[in-house]
Coordinates of C-alpha atoms in Angstrom, one line a residue:
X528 CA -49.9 -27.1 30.3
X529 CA -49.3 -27.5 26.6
X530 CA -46.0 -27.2 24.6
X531 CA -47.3 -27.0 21.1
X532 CA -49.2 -26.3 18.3
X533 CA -47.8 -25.5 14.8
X534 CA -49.6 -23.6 12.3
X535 CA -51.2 -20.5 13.2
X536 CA -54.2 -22.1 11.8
X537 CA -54.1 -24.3 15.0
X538 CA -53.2 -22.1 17.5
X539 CA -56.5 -20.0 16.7
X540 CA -58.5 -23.2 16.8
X541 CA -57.3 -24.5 20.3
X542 CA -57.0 -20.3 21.7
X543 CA -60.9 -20.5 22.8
X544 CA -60.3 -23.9 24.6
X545 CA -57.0 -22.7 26.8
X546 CA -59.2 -19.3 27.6
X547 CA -62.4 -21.1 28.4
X548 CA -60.9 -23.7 31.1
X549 CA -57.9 -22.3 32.0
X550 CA -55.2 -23.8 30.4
X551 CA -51.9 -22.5 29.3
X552 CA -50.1 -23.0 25.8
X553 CA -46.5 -22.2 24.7
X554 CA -46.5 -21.6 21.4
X555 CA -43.0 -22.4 19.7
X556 CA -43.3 -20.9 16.1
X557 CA -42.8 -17.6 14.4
X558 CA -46.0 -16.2 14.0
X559 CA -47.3 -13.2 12.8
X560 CA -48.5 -11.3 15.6
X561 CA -51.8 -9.0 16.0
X562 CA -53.1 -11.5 18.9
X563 CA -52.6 -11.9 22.3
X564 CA -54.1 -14.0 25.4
X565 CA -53.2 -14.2 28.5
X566 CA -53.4 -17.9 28.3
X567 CA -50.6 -17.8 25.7
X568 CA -47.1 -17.9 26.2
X569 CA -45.4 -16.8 22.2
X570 CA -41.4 -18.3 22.8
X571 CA -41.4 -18.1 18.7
X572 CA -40.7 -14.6 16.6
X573 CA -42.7 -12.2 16.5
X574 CA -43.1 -10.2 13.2
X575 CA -40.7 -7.8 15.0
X576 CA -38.1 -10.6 15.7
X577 CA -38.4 -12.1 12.4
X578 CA -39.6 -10.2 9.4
X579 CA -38.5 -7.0 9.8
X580 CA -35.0 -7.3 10.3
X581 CA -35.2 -9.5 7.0
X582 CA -36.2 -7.4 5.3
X583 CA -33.8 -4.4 6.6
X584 CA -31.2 -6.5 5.7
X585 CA -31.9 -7.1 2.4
X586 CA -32.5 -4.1 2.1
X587 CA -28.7 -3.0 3.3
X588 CA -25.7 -2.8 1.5
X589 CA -24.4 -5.9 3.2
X590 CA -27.9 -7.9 2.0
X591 CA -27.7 -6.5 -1.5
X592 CA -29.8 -2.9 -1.5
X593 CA -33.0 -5.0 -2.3
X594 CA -35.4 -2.4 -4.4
X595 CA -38.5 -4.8 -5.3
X596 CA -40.0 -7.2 -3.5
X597 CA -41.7 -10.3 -4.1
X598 CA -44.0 -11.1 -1.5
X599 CA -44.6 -15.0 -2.0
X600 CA -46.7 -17.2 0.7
X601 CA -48.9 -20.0 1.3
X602 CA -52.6 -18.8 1.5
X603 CA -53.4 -18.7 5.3
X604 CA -53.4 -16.2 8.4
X605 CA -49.7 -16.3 8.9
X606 CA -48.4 -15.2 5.6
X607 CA -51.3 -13.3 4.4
X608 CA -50.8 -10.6 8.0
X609 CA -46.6 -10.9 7.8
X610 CA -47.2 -9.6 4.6
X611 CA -49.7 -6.6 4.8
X612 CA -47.2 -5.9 7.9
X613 CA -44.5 -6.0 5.6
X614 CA -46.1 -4.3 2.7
X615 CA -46.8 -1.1 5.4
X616 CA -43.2 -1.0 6.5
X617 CA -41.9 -1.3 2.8
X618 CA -44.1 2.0 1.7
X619 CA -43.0 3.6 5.1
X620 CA -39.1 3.3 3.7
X621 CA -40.6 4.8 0.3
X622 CA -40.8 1.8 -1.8
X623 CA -43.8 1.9 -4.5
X624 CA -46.6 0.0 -5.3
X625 CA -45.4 -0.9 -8.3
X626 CA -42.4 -2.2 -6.9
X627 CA -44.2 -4.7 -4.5
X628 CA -45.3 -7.6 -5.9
X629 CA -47.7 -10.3 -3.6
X630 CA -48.5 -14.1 -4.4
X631 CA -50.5 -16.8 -2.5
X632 CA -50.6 -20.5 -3.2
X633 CA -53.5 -23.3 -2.3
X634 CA -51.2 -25.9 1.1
X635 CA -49.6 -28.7 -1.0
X636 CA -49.1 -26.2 -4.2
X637 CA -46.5 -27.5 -6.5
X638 CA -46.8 -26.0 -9.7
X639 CA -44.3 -23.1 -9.6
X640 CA -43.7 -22.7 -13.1
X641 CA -45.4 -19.7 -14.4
X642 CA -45.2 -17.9 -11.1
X643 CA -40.9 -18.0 -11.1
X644 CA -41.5 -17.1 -14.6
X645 CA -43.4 -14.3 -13.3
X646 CA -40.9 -13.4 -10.6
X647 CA -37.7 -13.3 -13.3
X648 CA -39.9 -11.0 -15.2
X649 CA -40.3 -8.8 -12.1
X650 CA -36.7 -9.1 -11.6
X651 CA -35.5 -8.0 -14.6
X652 CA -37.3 -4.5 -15.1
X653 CA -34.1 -2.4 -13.5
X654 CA -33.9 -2.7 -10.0
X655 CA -32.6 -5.2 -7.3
X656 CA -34.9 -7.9 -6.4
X657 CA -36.0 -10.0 -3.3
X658 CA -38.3 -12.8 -2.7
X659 CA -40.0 -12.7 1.2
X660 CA -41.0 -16.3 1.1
X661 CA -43.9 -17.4 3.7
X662 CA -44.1 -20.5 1.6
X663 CA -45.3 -23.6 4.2
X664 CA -44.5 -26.9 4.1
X665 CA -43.7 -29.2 1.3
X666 CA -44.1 -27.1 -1.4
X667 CA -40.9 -25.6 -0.8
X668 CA -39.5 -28.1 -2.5
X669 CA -40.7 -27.9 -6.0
X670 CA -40.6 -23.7 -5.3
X671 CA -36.7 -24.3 -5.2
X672 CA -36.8 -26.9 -7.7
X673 CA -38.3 -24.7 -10.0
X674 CA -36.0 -21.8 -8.9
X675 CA -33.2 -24.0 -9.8
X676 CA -34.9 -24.8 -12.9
X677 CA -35.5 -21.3 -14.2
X678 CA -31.8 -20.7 -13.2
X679 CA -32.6 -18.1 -11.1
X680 CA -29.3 -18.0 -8.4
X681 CA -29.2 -16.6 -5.0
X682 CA -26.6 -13.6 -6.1
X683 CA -29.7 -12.5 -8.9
X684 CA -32.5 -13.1 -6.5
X685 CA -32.3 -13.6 -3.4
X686 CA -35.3 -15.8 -1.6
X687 CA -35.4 -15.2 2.3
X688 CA -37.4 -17.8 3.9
X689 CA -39.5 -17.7 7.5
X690 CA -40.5 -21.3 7.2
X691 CA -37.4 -23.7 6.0
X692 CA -34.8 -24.7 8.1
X693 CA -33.0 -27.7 8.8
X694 CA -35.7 -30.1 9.2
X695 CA -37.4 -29.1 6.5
X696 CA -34.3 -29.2 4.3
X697 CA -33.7 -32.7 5.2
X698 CA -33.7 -35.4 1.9
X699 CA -34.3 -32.0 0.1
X700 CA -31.2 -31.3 -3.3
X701 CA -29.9 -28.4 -1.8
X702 CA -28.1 -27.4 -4.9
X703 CA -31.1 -25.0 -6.3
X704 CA -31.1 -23.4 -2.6
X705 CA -27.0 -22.7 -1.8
X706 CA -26.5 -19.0 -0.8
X707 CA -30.5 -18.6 -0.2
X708 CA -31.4 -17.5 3.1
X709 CA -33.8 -18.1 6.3
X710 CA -34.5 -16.0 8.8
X711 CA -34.6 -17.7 12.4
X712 CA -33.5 -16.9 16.4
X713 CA -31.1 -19.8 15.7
X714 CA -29.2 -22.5 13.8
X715 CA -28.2 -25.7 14.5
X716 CA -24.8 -24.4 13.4
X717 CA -24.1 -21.8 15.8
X718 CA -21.1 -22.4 17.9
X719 CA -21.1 -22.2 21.7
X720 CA -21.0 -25.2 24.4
X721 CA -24.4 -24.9 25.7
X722 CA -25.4 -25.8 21.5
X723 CA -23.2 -28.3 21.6
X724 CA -24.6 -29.8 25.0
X725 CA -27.9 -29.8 23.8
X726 CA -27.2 -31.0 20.3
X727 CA -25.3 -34.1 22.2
X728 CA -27.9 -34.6 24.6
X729 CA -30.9 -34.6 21.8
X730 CA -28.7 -37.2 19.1
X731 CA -28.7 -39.7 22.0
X732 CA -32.3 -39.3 23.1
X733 CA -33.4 -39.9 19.2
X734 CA -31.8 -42.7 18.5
X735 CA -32.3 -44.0 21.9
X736 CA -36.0 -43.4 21.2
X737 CA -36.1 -45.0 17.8
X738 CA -37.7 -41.2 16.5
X739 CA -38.4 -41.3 12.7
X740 CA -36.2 -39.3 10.5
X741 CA -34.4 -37.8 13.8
X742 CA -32.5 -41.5 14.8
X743 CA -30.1 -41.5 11.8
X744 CA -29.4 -38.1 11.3
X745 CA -30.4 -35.9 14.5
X746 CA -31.2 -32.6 13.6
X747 CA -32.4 -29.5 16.0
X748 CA -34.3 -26.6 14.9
X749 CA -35.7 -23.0 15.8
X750 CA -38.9 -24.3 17.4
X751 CA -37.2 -26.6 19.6
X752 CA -34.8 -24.3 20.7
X753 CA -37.8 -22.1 21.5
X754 CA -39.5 -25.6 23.5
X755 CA -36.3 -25.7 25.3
X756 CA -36.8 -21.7 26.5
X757 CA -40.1 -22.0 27.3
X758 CA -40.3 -25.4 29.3
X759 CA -37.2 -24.2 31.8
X760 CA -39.1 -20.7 32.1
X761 CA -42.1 -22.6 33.0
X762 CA -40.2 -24.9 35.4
X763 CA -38.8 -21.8 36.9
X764 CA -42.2 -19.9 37.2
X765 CA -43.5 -23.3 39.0
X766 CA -40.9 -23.3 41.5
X767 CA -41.2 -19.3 42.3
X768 CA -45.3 -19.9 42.6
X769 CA -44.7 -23.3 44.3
X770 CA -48.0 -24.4 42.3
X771 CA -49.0 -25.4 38.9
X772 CA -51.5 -23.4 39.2
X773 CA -52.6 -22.0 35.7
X774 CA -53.2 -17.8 37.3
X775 CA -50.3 -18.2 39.9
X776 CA -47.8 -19.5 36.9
X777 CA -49.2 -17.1 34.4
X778 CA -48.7 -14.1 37.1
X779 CA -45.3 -15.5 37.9
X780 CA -43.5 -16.2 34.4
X781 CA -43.4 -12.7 33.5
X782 CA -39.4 -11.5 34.3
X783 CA -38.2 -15.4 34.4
X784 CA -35.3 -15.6 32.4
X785 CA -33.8 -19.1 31.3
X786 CA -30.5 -19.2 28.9
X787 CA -31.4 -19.8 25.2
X788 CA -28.9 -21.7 22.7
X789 CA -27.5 -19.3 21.3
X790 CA -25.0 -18.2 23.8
X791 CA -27.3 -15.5 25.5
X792 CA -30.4 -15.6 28.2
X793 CA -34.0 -14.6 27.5
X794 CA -36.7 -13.0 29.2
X795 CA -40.2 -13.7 29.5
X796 CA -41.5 -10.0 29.2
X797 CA -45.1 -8.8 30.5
X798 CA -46.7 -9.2 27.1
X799 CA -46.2 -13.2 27.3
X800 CA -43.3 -12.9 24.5
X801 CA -39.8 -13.4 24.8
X802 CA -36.2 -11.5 23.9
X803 CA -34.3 -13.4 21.3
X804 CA -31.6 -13.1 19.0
X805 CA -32.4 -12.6 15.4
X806 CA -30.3 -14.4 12.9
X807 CA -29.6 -14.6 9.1
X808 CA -28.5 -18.1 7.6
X809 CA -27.0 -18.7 3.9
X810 CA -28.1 -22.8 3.0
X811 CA -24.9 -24.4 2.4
X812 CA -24.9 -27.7 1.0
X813 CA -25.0 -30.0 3.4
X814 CA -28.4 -28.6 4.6
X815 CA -27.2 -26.5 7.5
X816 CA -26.7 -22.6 7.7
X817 CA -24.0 -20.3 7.9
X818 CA -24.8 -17.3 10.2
X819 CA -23.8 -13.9 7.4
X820 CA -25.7 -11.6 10.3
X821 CA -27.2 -11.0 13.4
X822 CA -28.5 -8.6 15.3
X823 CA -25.9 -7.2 18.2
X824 CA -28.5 -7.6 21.1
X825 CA -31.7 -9.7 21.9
X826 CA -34.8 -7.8 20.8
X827 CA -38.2 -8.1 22.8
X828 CA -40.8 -9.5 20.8
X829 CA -44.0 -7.3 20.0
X830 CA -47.4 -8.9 19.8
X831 CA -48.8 -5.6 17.9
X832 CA -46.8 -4.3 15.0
X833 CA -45.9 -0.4 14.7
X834 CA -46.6 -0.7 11.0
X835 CA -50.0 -1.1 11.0
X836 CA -52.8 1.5 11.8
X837 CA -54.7 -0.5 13.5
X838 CA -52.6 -1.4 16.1
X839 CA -49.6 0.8 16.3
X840 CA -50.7 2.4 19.3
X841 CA -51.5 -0.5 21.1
X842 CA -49.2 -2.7 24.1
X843 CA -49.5 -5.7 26.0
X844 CA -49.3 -5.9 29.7
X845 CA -50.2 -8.6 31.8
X846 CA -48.3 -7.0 35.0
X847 CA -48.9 -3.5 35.3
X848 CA -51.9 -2.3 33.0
X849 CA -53.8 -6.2 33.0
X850 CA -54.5 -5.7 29.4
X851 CA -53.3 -7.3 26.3
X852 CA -54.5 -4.3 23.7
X853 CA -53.7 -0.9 25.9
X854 CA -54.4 1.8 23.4
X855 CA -51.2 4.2 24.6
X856 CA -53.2 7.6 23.0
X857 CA -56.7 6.9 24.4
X858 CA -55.8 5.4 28.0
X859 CA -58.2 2.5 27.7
X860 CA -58.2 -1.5 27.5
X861 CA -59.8 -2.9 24.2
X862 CA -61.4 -5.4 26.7
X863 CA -60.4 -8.4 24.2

């Protein structure tokens, strides 16, 4: 049993090695769906629980009435299939070509120059603009930097990020990033006592622990929260089976629900993905996040996106059908 993983990059290279012996994985981080196993257990967003709502928000009155987008990411599998998602459900709400606008950068990248010069150009032909950032890692820093640089504010162009948050904001001048966003299930911020509880309980295991970075200034984050979901679910699922047994766990994990920290309880549902909130946070300057909207329920977390053609008529289920790509119109399991 394995809590981990980071990258999608390394959740596809470990995926044969779980399937071939047995093994189960929960995998904590957003990710950006069009994959399933039954060996995998996704507690992170789906594009679903993530990216989309993003987006719709940015595109409300509330989020500004976004009309171009800049579609900015790090070159791997995760950003690269967000964004053709993204680019499908942006044409499906009538936005042109013209108005999309799609960028990748080499891990480690940290020349933004000429590409925010490129985005203030984009910005400035007319019409509302938004950047989708899928930017990994430590180039966010000179990204904003150069943001900051090219004085392009949050109340011109907005930058919605699926990959910063609180640990990755850490040591980081947040000046360039105040009134940015990040899309997440939660924030170290949010209110409520079970939070709190587990904010307490994680300050006093860091320093007691001597963790780097974490013993002078504890900070929690999405993926834990989603660590903390998945290992009670599992504890649950181990008590109802009475085994550890990888096929009687898998088999009994679907309908466990354990309460996430946020205030609500979610579900492991028959796809192997989870309910959770979906959350919008403004940077303040301190480096946490002011909540500016959420969604009003938990949303169920699709591993195959409505968007795309290729998939749109597909569903996951591990109970019922025993298939993780059902094609709903033919009646048939892709096998896979």
């Amino acid at each position: 049993m394995v809590f981990g993983c980071w990258t999608s990059v390394s959740r596809k290279s470990v995926l044969p090695v779980f399937e071939e012996l047995n093994g189960l994985l929960f995998y904590p981080v957003q990710y950006e769906g069009e994959e399933i196993s039954k060996n995998v257990f996704y507690t992170g967003a789906a594009p679903n629980q993530q990216a989309i709502p993003a987006v719709e928000y940015l595109m409300s009155k509330d989020g500004g009435s976004a009309k171009r987008w800049v579609l900015l990411g790090t070159d791997y599998v995760y950003p690269r299939t967000t964004n053709k998602i993204l680019r499908a459900f942006l044409k499906s709400k009538g936005v042109a070509e013209a108005d999309i606008m799609e960028e990748y950068t080499p891990f480690g990248h940290s020349d933004y120059q000429t590409i925010i010069a490129n985005i203030k150009k984009f910005a400035s032909e007319g019409k509302k603009t938004a950047v989708v950032s899928t930017i990994n890692g430590d180039s966010n820093v000179p990204f904003y930097k150069e943001l900051g640089n090219q004085g392009l504010k949050a109340t011109d162009v907005p930058v919605v990020a699926f990959s910063v948050g609180e640990e990755e904001l850490r040591g980081v001048d947040t000046k360039p990033l105040v009134g940015h966003l990040a899309a997440w299930n939660y924030f170290m911020s949010v209110k409520n006592p079970t939070n709190a509880e587990f904010i307490k309980k994680w300050s006093a295991y860091a320093k007691k622990k001597n963790i780097a970075g974490q013993k002078d200034k504890p900070l929690t984050n999405d993926p834990m929260e989603a660590h903390v979901i998945g290992f009670a679910m599992w504890v649950k699922a181990v008590e109802k089976a009475k085994s550890t047994d990888p096929n009687k766990v898998i088999d009994a994990l679907p309908g466990i629900e354990a309460p996430n920290l946020t205030g609500g309880v979610s579900k492991m549902l028959p796809n192997h993905h989870i309910t959770k909130p979906v959350l919008i946070g403004e940077v303040r300057g301190d480096g946490q996040f002011d909540v500016v909207w959420k969604t009003p329920g938990l949303v169920p977390g699709d591993a195959w996106s409505k968007h795309l053609d290729g998939s749109k008529d597909l569903t996951a289920d591990w109970v019922k059908l025993k298939c993780g790509n059902y094609n709903t119109k033919t009646k048939k399991c892709g096998g896979a």
